Short mmCIF file of C-alpha atoms in Angstrom, two decimals:
data_model
loop_
_atom_site.label_atom_id
_atom_site.label_comp_id
_atom_site.label_asym_id
_atom_site.label_seq_id
_atom_site.Cartn_x
_atom_site.Cartn_y
_atom_site.Cartn_z
CA MET A 1 29.65 7.82 12.60
CA THR A 2 28.54 6.98 15.95
CA GLN A 3 24.82 6.63 17.01
CA SER A 4 23.49 9.18 19.45
CA GLN A 5 21.44 7.92 22.44
CA LYS A 6 17.87 7.84 21.30
CA THR A 7 14.64 7.12 23.38
CA VAL A 8 12.19 4.46 21.99
CA ARG A 9 9.84 7.14 20.92
CA ASP A 10 12.69 8.99 18.89
CA THR A 11 13.50 5.74 17.21
CA GLU A 12 9.83 5.18 16.34
CA LYS A 13 9.47 8.59 14.87
CA ALA A 14 12.54 7.87 12.55
CA ILE A 15 11.11 4.52 11.54
CA ARG A 16 7.88 6.30 10.72
CA PHE A 17 9.89 8.96 8.52
CA ILE A 18 11.77 6.06 6.67
CA LYS A 19 8.50 4.13 6.03
CA GLU A 20 6.70 7.13 4.91
CA THR A 21 9.35 8.35 2.48
CA PHE A 22 11.31 5.50 1.04
CA PRO A 23 8.30 4.01 -1.00
CA HIS A 24 8.19 7.35 -2.86
CA LYS A 25 12.13 7.29 -3.56
CA LEU A 26 11.57 3.70 -4.66
CA SER A 27 8.63 4.42 -6.84
CA ASP A 28 10.37 7.36 -8.50
CA ALA A 29 13.20 5.13 -9.33
CA LEU A 30 11.43 2.34 -10.78
CA ASN A 31 8.21 3.86 -12.05
CA LEU A 32 5.83 1.95 -9.59
CA GLU A 33 2.58 2.73 -8.16
CA ARG A 34 1.09 1.28 -4.74
CA ILE A 35 -1.62 -1.42 -4.57
CA SER A 36 -3.32 -3.39 -1.87
CA ALA A 37 -2.17 -6.97 -1.53
CA PRO A 38 -3.48 -9.92 0.58
CA LEU A 39 -2.29 -11.20 3.86
CA PHE A 40 -3.32 -14.67 2.87
CA VAL A 41 -4.21 -16.88 0.05
CA THR A 42 -5.98 -20.02 -0.76
CA ALA A 43 -3.63 -23.02 -0.28
CA ASP A 44 -4.66 -24.61 -3.71
CA SER A 45 -3.91 -21.36 -5.74
CA GLY A 46 -0.20 -22.08 -5.91
CA LEU A 47 0.30 -18.14 -5.46
CA ASN A 48 2.06 -18.69 -2.17
CA ASP A 49 5.90 -18.57 -2.05
CA ASN A 50 7.30 -22.16 -1.00
CA LEU A 51 10.71 -20.55 -0.29
CA ASN A 52 13.01 -23.51 0.26
CA GLY A 53 10.19 -25.95 0.18
CA VAL A 54 10.56 -27.13 3.96
CA GLU A 55 9.10 -24.18 5.85
CA ARG A 56 5.74 -24.84 7.37
CA VAL A 57 3.28 -22.14 6.44
CA VAL A 58 0.66 -20.68 8.82
CA SER A 59 -2.76 -21.72 7.62
CA PHE A 60 -6.36 -21.95 8.91
CA ASP A 61 -9.79 -22.91 7.41
CA ILE A 62 -12.69 -20.17 6.72
CA LYS A 63 -15.66 -21.13 7.95
CA ASN A 64 -17.98 -19.02 5.39
CA LEU A 65 -16.00 -20.67 2.49
CA GLY A 66 -16.93 -24.20 3.34
CA GLY A 67 -13.63 -24.88 5.34
CA VAL A 68 -11.22 -23.75 2.39
CA THR A 69 -7.81 -23.55 3.68
CA ALA A 70 -6.08 -20.18 3.61
CA GLU A 71 -2.28 -19.57 4.23
CA VAL A 72 -0.62 -16.60 5.31
CA VAL A 73 1.78 -15.40 2.49
CA GLN A 74 5.45 -16.14 3.00
CA SER A 75 6.26 -13.55 0.33
CA LEU A 76 4.15 -12.30 -2.57
CA ALA A 77 6.42 -13.09 -5.18
CA LYS A 78 3.68 -15.10 -7.44
CA TRP A 79 0.91 -12.88 -6.52
CA LYS A 80 2.43 -9.55 -7.58
CA ARG A 81 3.16 -11.12 -11.17
CA TRP A 82 -0.67 -12.22 -11.31
CA ALA A 83 -1.79 -8.65 -10.20
CA LEU A 84 0.11 -6.95 -12.76
CA GLY A 85 -1.55 -9.17 -15.55
CA GLN A 86 -5.18 -8.82 -13.85
CA TYR A 87 -4.64 -4.95 -13.61
CA GLY A 88 -3.36 -4.34 -17.20
CA PHE A 89 0.16 -3.03 -16.21
CA LEU A 90 2.23 -2.18 -19.25
CA PRO A 91 6.12 -2.73 -20.01
CA GLY A 92 8.07 -0.29 -17.92
CA GLU A 93 5.12 0.08 -15.36
CA GLY A 94 5.20 -1.73 -11.98
CA LEU A 95 3.51 -1.98 -8.59
CA TYR A 96 4.68 -1.80 -4.81
CA THR A 97 2.93 -2.96 -1.76
CA ASP A 98 3.34 -3.45 2.00
CA MET A 99 4.09 -7.23 2.58
CA ASN A 100 3.63 -8.62 5.99
CA ALA A 101 4.26 -12.48 6.53
CA ILE A 102 4.86 -14.79 9.22
CA ARG A 103 7.64 -17.16 8.88
CA ARG A 104 7.30 -19.53 11.82
CA ASP A 105 10.34 -21.73 11.04
CA ASP A 106 12.83 -18.68 10.65
CA ASP A 107 15.84 -19.08 12.96
CA VAL A 108 15.55 -15.86 14.98
CA ASP A 109 18.67 -13.85 15.52
CA PHE A 110 19.82 -10.15 15.27
CA THR A 111 18.92 -9.95 11.73
CA HIS A 112 16.12 -12.64 11.32
CA SER A 113 12.61 -12.55 12.74
CA ILE A 114 9.35 -14.48 12.50
CA TYR A 115 7.79 -11.50 11.33
CA VAL A 116 8.78 -10.29 7.91
CA ASP A 117 7.77 -6.69 6.61
CA GLN A 118 8.84 -5.78 3.17
CA TRP A 119 8.18 -3.19 0.30
CA ASP A 120 7.47 -5.94 -2.21
CA TRP A 121 7.52 -4.62 -5.86
CA GLU A 122 7.15 -6.06 -9.36
CA LYS A 123 7.26 -4.48 -12.79
CA VAL A 124 6.28 -5.65 -16.34
CA ILE A 125 9.37 -6.11 -18.72
CA THR A 126 10.01 -7.06 -22.20
CA ARG A 127 11.56 -10.15 -23.62
CA GLY A 128 14.44 -8.12 -24.40
CA ASP A 129 14.83 -6.83 -21.06
CA ARG A 130 15.46 -10.32 -19.79
CA ASN A 131 19.24 -10.00 -19.48
CA GLU A 132 21.97 -9.30 -16.95
CA ALA A 133 22.42 -5.54 -18.19
CA TYR A 134 18.86 -4.56 -17.34
CA LEU A 135 19.19 -6.46 -13.92
CA LYS A 136 22.19 -4.50 -13.03
CA ASP A 137 20.67 -1.22 -13.91
CA THR A 138 17.71 -1.96 -11.81
CA VAL A 139 20.15 -2.82 -8.95
CA VAL A 140 21.95 0.43 -9.33
CA LYS A 141 18.56 2.36 -9.11
CA ILE A 142 17.49 0.64 -5.90
CA VAL A 143 20.80 1.54 -4.44
CA GLY A 144 20.21 5.04 -5.54
CA ALA A 145 17.00 5.03 -3.72
CA VAL A 146 18.38 3.60 -0.37
CA LYS A 147 21.01 6.39 -0.68
CA ALA A 148 18.27 9.13 -1.26
CA MET A 149 16.56 8.04 1.78
CA ASN A 150 19.76 8.18 3.75
CA ASP A 151 20.28 11.87 2.37
CA ALA A 152 16.80 12.63 3.58
CA LEU A 153 17.53 11.47 7.01
CA ASP A 154 20.49 13.89 7.19
CA GLU A 155 18.15 16.71 6.34
CA ILE A 156 16.42 15.83 9.50
CA GLY A 157 19.39 15.27 11.72
CA GLU A 158 19.14 11.45 11.87
CA LYS A 159 21.81 10.23 9.66
CA HIS A 160 23.81 7.52 11.09
CA THR A 161 25.65 6.09 8.36
CA GLU A 162 27.26 6.11 4.83
CA ILE A 163 25.77 4.42 1.80
CA SER A 164 27.91 3.85 -1.08
CA PRO A 165 26.18 4.17 -4.44
CA ASP A 166 28.92 2.06 -6.21
CA VAL A 167 27.65 -1.59 -6.56
CA HIS A 168 30.14 -4.45 -6.83
CA PHE A 169 28.64 -7.14 -8.87
CA VAL A 170 29.81 -10.60 -8.39
CA THR A 171 28.14 -14.33 -8.91
CA THR A 172 27.87 -16.89 -6.45
CA GLN A 173 30.38 -19.08 -8.71
CA GLN A 174 33.06 -16.53 -8.61
CA LEU A 175 32.68 -16.23 -4.75
CA GLU A 176 32.98 -19.99 -4.61
CA ASP A 177 36.15 -20.09 -6.74
CA MET A 178 37.75 -17.09 -4.69
CA TYR A 179 36.99 -18.56 -1.34
CA PRO A 180 36.35 -22.26 -1.83
CA ASP A 181 37.25 -23.07 1.83
CA LYS A 182 34.54 -20.52 3.18
CA THR A 183 30.92 -21.05 3.69
CA PRO A 184 28.32 -19.27 1.54
CA ARG A 185 27.55 -16.89 4.55
CA GLU A 186 31.14 -16.25 5.28
CA ARG A 187 31.93 -15.38 1.58
CA GLU A 188 28.93 -12.82 1.60
CA GLN A 189 30.53 -11.05 4.68
CA ILE A 190 34.15 -10.97 3.13
CA VAL A 191 32.79 -9.29 -0.01
CA THR A 192 30.43 -6.83 1.46
CA LYS A 193 32.96 -5.93 4.06
CA GLN A 194 35.43 -5.06 1.21
CA TYR A 195 33.13 -3.39 -1.38
CA LYS A 196 30.42 -1.92 1.06
CA THR A 197 27.44 -2.26 -1.63
CA VAL A 198 27.27 -5.70 -3.24
CA PHE A 199 24.97 -7.56 -5.43
CA ILE A 200 25.47 -11.35 -5.43
CA MET A 201 24.12 -12.67 -8.51
CA GLN A 202 22.90 -16.27 -9.65
CA ILE A 203 21.44 -17.68 -6.43
CA GLY A 204 19.47 -21.10 -6.31
CA ASP A 205 21.13 -23.43 -8.75
CA LEU A 206 23.88 -25.83 -8.06
CA LEU A 207 27.62 -24.69 -7.88
CA LYS A 208 30.64 -26.68 -9.39
CA SER A 209 31.04 -27.91 -5.86
CA GLY A 210 27.58 -29.62 -6.10
CA SER A 211 26.33 -27.36 -3.25
CA LYS A 212 23.98 -24.37 -3.35
CA HIS A 213 24.99 -20.90 -2.27
CA ASP A 214 21.42 -20.35 -1.04
CA GLY A 215 18.01 -21.98 -1.75
CA ARG A 216 15.49 -20.43 -3.89
CA ALA A 217 12.01 -21.59 -4.84
CA PRO A 218 12.11 -22.52 -8.68
CA ASP A 219 8.80 -20.80 -9.89
CA TYR A 220 9.62 -17.28 -9.43
CA ASP A 221 13.24 -15.97 -9.83
CA ASP A 222 15.29 -17.01 -12.93
CA TRP A 223 18.34 -18.36 -10.92
CA SER A 224 20.58 -17.11 -13.61
CA LEU A 225 19.25 -13.52 -13.48
CA ASN A 226 18.52 -12.84 -9.70
CA GLY A 227 20.66 -11.89 -6.74
CA ASP A 228 20.73 -10.27 -3.11
CA ILE A 229 21.80 -6.90 -2.37
CA PHE A 230 24.24 -6.63 0.76
CA ILE A 231 25.20 -3.27 2.37
CA TYR A 232 27.79 -2.63 4.92
CA HIS A 233 26.36 -2.14 8.51
CA GLU A 234 29.18 -0.20 10.32
CA ALA A 235 28.05 -0.58 14.03
CA LEU A 236 27.86 -4.21 13.52
CA ASP A 237 31.04 -4.64 11.19
CA TYR A 238 28.43 -6.72 9.17
CA GLY A 239 27.09 -7.24 5.77
CA LEU A 240 23.41 -6.97 5.94
CA GLU A 241 21.16 -8.24 3.21
CA ILE A 242 18.30 -5.54 2.35
CA SER A 243 16.88 -7.19 -0.86
CA SER A 244 16.38 -10.14 -2.70
CA MET A 245 15.17 -9.73 -6.13
CA GLY A 246 15.41 -10.90 -9.93
CA ILE A 247 13.87 -11.33 -13.28
CA ARG A 248 11.29 -13.99 -13.28
CA VAL A 249 10.91 -17.29 -14.93
CA ASP A 250 9.60 -17.45 -18.42
CA LYS A 251 8.03 -20.66 -19.60
CA ALA A 252 11.45 -22.40 -20.47
CA ALA A 253 13.14 -21.37 -17.13
CA LEU A 254 10.18 -22.43 -15.00
CA LEU A 255 10.07 -25.87 -16.67
CA SER A 256 13.84 -26.33 -16.07
CA GLN A 257 13.92 -25.24 -12.60
CA LEU A 258 10.70 -27.38 -11.65
CA THR A 259 12.59 -30.37 -12.91
CA LYS A 260 15.72 -29.64 -11.14
CA ALA A 261 13.93 -28.98 -8.08
CA LYS A 262 11.88 -32.21 -8.41
CA CYS A 263 8.70 -30.11 -8.33
CA GLU A 264 7.17 -31.15 -11.39
CA ASP A 265 3.78 -31.66 -9.74
CA ARG A 266 3.36 -27.88 -9.42
CA LYS A 267 2.75 -27.63 -13.08
CA ASN A 268 -0.84 -28.53 -12.64
CA LEU A 269 -1.40 -25.43 -10.06
CA PRO A 270 -3.51 -22.40 -11.62
CA PHE A 271 -0.51 -19.75 -11.37
CA HIS A 272 2.03 -22.40 -12.99
CA ARG A 273 -0.53 -23.20 -15.55
CA ALA A 274 -0.69 -19.48 -16.36
CA LEU A 275 2.91 -19.14 -16.87
CA ILE A 276 3.06 -22.47 -18.94
CA ASN A 277 0.34 -21.15 -21.16
CA GLU A 278 2.13 -17.69 -21.37
CA THR A 279 -0.78 -15.72 -20.18
CA LEU A 280 1.13 -13.76 -17.42
CA PRO A 281 3.43 -11.11 -18.32
CA LEU A 282 7.28 -11.03 -18.13
CA THR A 283 8.29 -9.40 -14.84
CA MET A 284 10.90 -8.57 -12.58
CA GLY A 285 10.65 -7.88 -8.82
CA GLY A 286 11.80 -8.49 -5.48
CA GLY A 287 11.31 -7.24 -1.81
CA ILE A 288 13.19 -4.67 0.30
CA GLY A 289 13.00 -5.46 4.15
CA GLN A 290 11.47 -2.44 5.95
CA SER A 291 13.06 -3.58 9.25
CA ARG A 292 16.29 -4.30 7.83
CA LEU A 293 16.35 -0.85 5.80
CA CYS A 294 15.44 0.97 9.24
CA MET A 295 18.39 -1.11 11.16
CA LEU A 296 20.86 -0.13 8.50
CA LEU A 297 19.92 3.40 8.21
CA LEU A 298 19.47 3.95 11.96
CA GLN A 299 22.53 1.77 12.90
CA LYS A 300 20.51 -0.42 15.15
CA ARG A 301 22.22 -3.59 16.45
CA HIS A 302 19.18 -5.86 16.53
CA ILE A 303 16.23 -6.11 14.15
CA GLY A 304 14.23 -6.07 17.28
CA GLU A 305 14.79 -2.57 17.84
CA VAL A 306 12.83 -1.48 14.79
CA GLN A 307 9.92 -3.92 14.79
CA ALA A 308 7.87 -5.78 17.53
CA SER A 309 8.06 -9.45 17.41
CA LEU A 310 8.82 -12.44 19.59
CA TRP A 311 12.21 -13.33 20.95
CA PRO A 312 13.73 -16.08 23.34
CA ASP A 313 14.19 -15.08 26.79
CA GLU A 314 17.83 -15.66 26.87
CA MET A 315 18.03 -13.32 23.74
CA ARG A 316 16.00 -10.44 25.53
CA GLU A 317 18.27 -10.80 28.55
CA GLU A 318 21.39 -10.66 26.40
CA CYS A 319 20.19 -7.57 24.68
CA ALA A 320 19.24 -5.88 28.05
CA GLN A 321 22.71 -6.30 29.27
CA ASN A 322 24.15 -4.73 26.16
CA GLY A 323 21.71 -1.81 26.38
CA ILE A 324 19.58 -3.04 23.33
CA ILE A 325 15.77 -2.44 23.72
CA LEU A 326 13.94 -4.76 21.85
CA LEU A 327 10.39 -3.45 21.04
#
């Protein structure tokens, strides 16, 4: 299915429709309600996402708080779990919010920007839900919400692609065993091009080769119960990651992963103390890229076509030569 020629204003209308409609599809699928979330947190709270541990956060001091240092969030993975406990959410109930972040050290390309916009979601689960079957069931529901959004675009004459609701599940170790001579990124592309909708599981721990498929902070996802959703982008012939998610660490997983990551000093931060003392609820959650989803559903060839950000001059020139208008 090819993309018709659209003006920037046409594209903006379609983006607005997706951003207004998809949260309702997602909240219906997972029993979520919208709440407000912070753009920044204090540096000493332990609530910011450390990502791979090497990215520089955007920080600033606050005059009226005596010079306290605040950090622009890199994600809301920890804050959402804290909020579920503070607001009294019960098992089976959850929240979603609009997350905006600045990741100054990300390498920008056609799918990556230093500006990150996501629908972040989190829900309370029971101890009995901490298993692979529950994780997979949730993934199927999220993909169902994406397909429902695509069908809604069809109703207004803006459908540009097909979304397969059939999810192929595979672990990072299975991918390494099948394609030992390929890089993790190459493995992701091979499996997504073959199966169209894929959930790649168990990200963060060492593989048998001694390397990692990808980095994950040790203090939010349980590395044995997490993964990324990839969906095939026809116009680019590319497997596009639209979500990173997982069942969150309990006390045992947290202590184990902090040790593996050599981050045991974090145990003294407020968030981590609450986890160790088991005063926070058991949860699962993730983020769904707003610009990534728009890029997929509208079959845009560069993420800059659906979000306003900063790009190198040579990238802007190359896009212009190929008829790609960056916002």
